[in-house]
Short mmCIF file of C-alpha atoms in Angstrom, two decimals:
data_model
loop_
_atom_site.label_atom_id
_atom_site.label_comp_id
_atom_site.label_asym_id
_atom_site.label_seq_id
_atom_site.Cartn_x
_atom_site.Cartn_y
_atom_site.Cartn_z
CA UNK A 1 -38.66 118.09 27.14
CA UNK A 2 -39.19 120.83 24.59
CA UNK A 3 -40.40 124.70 25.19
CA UNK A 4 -41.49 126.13 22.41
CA UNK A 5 -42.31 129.99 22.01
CA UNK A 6 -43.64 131.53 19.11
CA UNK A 7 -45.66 134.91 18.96
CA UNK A 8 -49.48 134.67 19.48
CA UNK A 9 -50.91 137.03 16.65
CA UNK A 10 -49.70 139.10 13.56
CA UNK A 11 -51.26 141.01 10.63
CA UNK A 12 -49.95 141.63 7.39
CA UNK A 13 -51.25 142.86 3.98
CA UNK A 14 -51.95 141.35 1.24
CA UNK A 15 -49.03 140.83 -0.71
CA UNK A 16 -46.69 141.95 1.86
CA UNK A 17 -44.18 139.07 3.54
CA UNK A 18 -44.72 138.21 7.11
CA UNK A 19 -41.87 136.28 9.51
CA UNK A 20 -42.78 134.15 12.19
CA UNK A 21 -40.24 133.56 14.78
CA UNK A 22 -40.09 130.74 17.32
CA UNK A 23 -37.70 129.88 19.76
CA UNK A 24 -36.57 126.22 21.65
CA UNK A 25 -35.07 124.66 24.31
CA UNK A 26 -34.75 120.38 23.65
CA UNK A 27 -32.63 118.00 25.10
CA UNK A 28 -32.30 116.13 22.13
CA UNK A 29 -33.18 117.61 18.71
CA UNK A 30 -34.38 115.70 15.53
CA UNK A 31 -35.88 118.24 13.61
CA UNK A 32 -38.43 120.87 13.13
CA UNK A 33 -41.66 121.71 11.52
CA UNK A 34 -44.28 123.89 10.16
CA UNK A 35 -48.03 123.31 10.17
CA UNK A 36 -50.77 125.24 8.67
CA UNK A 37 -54.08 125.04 10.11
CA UNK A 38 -56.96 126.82 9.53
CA UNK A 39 -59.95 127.33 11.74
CA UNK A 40 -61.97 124.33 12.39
CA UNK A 41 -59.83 121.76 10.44
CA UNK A 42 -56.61 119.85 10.98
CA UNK A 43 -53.12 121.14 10.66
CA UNK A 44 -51.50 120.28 7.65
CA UNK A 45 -47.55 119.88 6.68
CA UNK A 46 -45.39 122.92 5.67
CA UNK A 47 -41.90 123.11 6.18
CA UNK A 48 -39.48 120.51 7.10
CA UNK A 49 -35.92 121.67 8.85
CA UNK A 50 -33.26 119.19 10.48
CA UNK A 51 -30.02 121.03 9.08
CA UNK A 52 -29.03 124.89 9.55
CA UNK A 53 -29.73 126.87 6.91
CA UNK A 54 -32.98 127.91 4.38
CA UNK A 55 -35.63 125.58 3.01
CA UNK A 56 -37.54 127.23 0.43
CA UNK A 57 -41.08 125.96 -0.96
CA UNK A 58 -42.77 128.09 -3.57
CA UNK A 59 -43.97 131.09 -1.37
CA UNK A 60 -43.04 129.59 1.83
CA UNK A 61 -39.63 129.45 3.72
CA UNK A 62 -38.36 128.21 6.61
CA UNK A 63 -35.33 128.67 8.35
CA UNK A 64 -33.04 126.64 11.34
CA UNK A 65 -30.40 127.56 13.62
CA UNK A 66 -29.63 124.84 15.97
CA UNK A 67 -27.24 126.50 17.76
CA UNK A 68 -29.77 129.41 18.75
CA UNK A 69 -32.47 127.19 19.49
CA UNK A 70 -34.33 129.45 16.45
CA UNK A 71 -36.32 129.17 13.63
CA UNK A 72 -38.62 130.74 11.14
CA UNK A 73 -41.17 130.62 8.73
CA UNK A 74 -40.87 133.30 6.00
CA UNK A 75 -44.71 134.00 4.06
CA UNK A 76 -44.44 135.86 0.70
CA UNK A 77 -47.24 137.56 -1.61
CA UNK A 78 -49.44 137.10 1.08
CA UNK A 79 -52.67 135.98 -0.21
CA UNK A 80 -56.22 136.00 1.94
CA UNK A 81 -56.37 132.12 1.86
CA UNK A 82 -52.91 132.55 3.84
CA UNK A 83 -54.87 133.74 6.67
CA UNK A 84 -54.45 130.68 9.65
CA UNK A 85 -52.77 129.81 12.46
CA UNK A 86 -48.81 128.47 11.77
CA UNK A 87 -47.82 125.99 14.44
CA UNK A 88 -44.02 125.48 15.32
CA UNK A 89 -43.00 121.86 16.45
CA UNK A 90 -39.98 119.98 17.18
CA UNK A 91 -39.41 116.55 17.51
CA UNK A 92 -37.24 114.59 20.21
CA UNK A 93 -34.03 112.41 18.83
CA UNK A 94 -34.66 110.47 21.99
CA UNK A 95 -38.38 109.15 21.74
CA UNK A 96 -39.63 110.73 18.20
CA UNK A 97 -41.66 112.81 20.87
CA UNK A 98 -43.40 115.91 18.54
CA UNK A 99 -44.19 119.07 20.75
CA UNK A 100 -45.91 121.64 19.48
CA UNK A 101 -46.13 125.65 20.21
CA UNK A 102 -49.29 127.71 20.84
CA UNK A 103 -49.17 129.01 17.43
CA UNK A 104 -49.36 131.51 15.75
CA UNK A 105 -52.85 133.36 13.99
CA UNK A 106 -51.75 135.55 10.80
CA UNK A 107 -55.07 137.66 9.42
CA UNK A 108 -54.09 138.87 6.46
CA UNK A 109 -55.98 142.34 5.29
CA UNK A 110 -57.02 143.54 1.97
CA UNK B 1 -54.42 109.35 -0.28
CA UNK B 2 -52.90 109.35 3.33
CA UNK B 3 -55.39 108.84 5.82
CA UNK B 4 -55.43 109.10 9.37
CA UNK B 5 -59.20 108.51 10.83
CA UNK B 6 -60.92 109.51 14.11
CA UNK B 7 -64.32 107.77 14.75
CA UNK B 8 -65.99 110.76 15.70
CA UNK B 9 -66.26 114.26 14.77
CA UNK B 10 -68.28 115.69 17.59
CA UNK B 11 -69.18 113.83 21.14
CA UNK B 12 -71.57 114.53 23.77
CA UNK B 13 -70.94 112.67 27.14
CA UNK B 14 -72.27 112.95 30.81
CA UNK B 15 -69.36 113.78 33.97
CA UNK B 16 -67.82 110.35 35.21
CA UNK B 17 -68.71 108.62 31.78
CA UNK B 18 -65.32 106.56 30.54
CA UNK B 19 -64.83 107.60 26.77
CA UNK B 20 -63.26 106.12 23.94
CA UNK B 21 -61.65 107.88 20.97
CA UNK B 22 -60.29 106.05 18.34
CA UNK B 23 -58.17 106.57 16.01
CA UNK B 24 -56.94 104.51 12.92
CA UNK B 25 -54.03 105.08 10.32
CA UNK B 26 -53.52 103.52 6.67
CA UNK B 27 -49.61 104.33 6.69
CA UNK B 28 -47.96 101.48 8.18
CA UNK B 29 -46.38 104.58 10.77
CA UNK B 30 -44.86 103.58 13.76
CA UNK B 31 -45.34 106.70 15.69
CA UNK B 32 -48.68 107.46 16.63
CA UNK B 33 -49.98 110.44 18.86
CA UNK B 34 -53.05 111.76 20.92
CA UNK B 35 -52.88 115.70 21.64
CA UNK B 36 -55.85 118.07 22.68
CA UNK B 37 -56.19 121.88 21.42
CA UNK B 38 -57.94 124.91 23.78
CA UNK B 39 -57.70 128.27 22.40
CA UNK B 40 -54.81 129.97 23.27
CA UNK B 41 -52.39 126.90 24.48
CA UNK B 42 -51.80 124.83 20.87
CA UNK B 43 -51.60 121.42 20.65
CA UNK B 44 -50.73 119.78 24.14
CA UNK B 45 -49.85 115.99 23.82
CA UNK B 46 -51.53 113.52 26.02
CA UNK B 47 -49.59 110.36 24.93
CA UNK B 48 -47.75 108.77 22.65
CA UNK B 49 -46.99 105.50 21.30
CA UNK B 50 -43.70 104.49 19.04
CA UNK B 51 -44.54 100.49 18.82
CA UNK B 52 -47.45 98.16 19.05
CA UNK B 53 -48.33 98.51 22.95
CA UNK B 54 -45.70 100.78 23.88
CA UNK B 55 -46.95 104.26 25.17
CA UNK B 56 -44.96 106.97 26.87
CA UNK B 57 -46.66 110.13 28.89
CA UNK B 58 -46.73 113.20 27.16
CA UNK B 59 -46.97 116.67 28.76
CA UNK B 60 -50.70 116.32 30.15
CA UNK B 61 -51.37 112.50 30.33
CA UNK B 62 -53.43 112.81 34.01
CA UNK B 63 -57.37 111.82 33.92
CA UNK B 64 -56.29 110.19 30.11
CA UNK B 65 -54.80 106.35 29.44
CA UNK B 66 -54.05 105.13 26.16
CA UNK B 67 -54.21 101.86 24.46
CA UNK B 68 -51.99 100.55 21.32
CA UNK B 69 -53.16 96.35 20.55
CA UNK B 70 -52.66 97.14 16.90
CA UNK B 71 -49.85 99.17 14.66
CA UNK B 72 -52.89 101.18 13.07
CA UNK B 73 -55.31 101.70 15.73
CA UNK B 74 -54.02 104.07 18.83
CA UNK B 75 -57.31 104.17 21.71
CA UNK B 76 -57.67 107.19 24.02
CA UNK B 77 -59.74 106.88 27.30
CA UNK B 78 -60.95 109.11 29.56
CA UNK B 79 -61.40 107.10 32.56
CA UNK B 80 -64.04 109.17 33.81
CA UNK B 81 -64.91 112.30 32.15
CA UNK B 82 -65.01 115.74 33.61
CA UNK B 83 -66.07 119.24 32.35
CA UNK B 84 -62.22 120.65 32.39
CA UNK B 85 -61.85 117.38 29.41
CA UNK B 86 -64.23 119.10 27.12
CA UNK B 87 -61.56 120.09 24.17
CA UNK B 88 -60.73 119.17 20.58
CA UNK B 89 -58.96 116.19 20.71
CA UNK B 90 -56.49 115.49 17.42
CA UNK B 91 -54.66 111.96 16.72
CA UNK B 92 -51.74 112.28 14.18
CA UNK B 93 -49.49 109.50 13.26
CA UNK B 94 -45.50 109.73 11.80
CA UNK B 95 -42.79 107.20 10.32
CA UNK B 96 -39.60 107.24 13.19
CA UNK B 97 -37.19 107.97 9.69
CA UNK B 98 -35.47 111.22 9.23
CA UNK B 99 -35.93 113.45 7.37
CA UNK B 100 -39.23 115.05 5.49
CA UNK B 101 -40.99 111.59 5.57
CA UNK B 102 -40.98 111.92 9.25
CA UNK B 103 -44.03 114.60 8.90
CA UNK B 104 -46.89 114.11 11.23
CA UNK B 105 -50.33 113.05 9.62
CA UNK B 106 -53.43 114.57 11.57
CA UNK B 107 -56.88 113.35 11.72
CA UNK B 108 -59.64 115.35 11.27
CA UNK B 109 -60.21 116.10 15.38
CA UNK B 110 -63.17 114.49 17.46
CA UNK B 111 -64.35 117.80 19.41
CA UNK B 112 -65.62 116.68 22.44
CA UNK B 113 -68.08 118.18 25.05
CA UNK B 114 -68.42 116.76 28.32
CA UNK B 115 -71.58 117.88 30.43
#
């Protein structure tokens, strides 16, 4: 199975850049992903990562090291609409089995 | 438009009740996916289904069964309902392919209170 770690809370400025870090440990990977989801809706689709290296999106990043078991999601010109919680999940090569972390709430400040 | 439909938005049911949730998708996915979300412990998936009536145990798949008779429509049941199930439960559905394409499609989440 997957563990999935990811820090529970961080708070940035607006227009600042914030990282988001988050760890695993699979026994069979098939990729990794990013999901937005703000309070009282469903998440929605971010950031796609099966290869090492950067995937960049307009103001959104992510990155994937497979060999550390890391990755992260890189937010730039942080706007107030940015403020949500970013959920980290990875999905099994074995059984297309898609764990998720506990995510992670960003409040971005004026 | 993608869609990926839950019958109910909120639910009010009595202890020891069974209760459906159902959930329907208009993608032709494969991969469908039941998970519930409490503050401060994410998305934790109940079950999961890759096939027409296949279904495989996720990480908290006690008090919950599934059922899969169709490709689009993915059934969760609580065989008898208890306080500790009151949660928001999400249904999300995926292609098996690599790559981007194989991004999860959520529902809009049934929350469900159990009294």
């Amino acid at each position: 199975g997957q563990n999935i770690d990811q820090p529970t809370e961080m708070t940035a400025t607006e227009g600042a850049i914030v990282q988001i870090n988050c760890t695993y440990q699979t026994s069979g990977f098939n990729g990794l992903f990013w999901y937005q989801q703000h309070a009282g809706e469903a998440p929605t689709f971010l950031s796609y990562n099966v290869l090492d290296g950067l995937e960049e999106k307009g103001r959104f990043s992510s990155f994937l090291s497979r060999s550390k078991g890391y990755s992260y999601l890189l937010l730039k010109e942080l706007q107030m609409k940015d403020s949500a919680s970013y959920l980290c999940a990875v999905r099994d090569r074995n059984d297309y089995k898609l764990s998720f972390g506990a995510g992670t709430t960003v409040t971005v400040r004026a | 438009d993608v869609k990926v439909t839950q019958s109910s938005r909120y639910l009010v049911k009595r202890t020891g009740e069974k209760v459906f949730l159902e959930c329907v998708q208009d993608m032709d996915h494969e991969n469908m996916f039941w998970y519930r979300q409490d503050p401060g412990l994410g998305l934790r998936l109940i079950y999961f289904s890759y096939d027409v009536k296949m279904k495989e145990k996720g990480d908290i798949p006690e008090g919950y069964s599934v059922s899969r008779e169709k490709k689009e429509r993915f059934s969760l049941i609580l065989e008898s309902a208890s306080t500790n199930q009151t949660s928001m439960y999400l249904c999300a559905s995926s292609s098996p392919f690599e790559g981007v394409s194989a991004e999860a499609f959520f529902g809009q989440g049934t929350r469900l209170t159990v009294v």
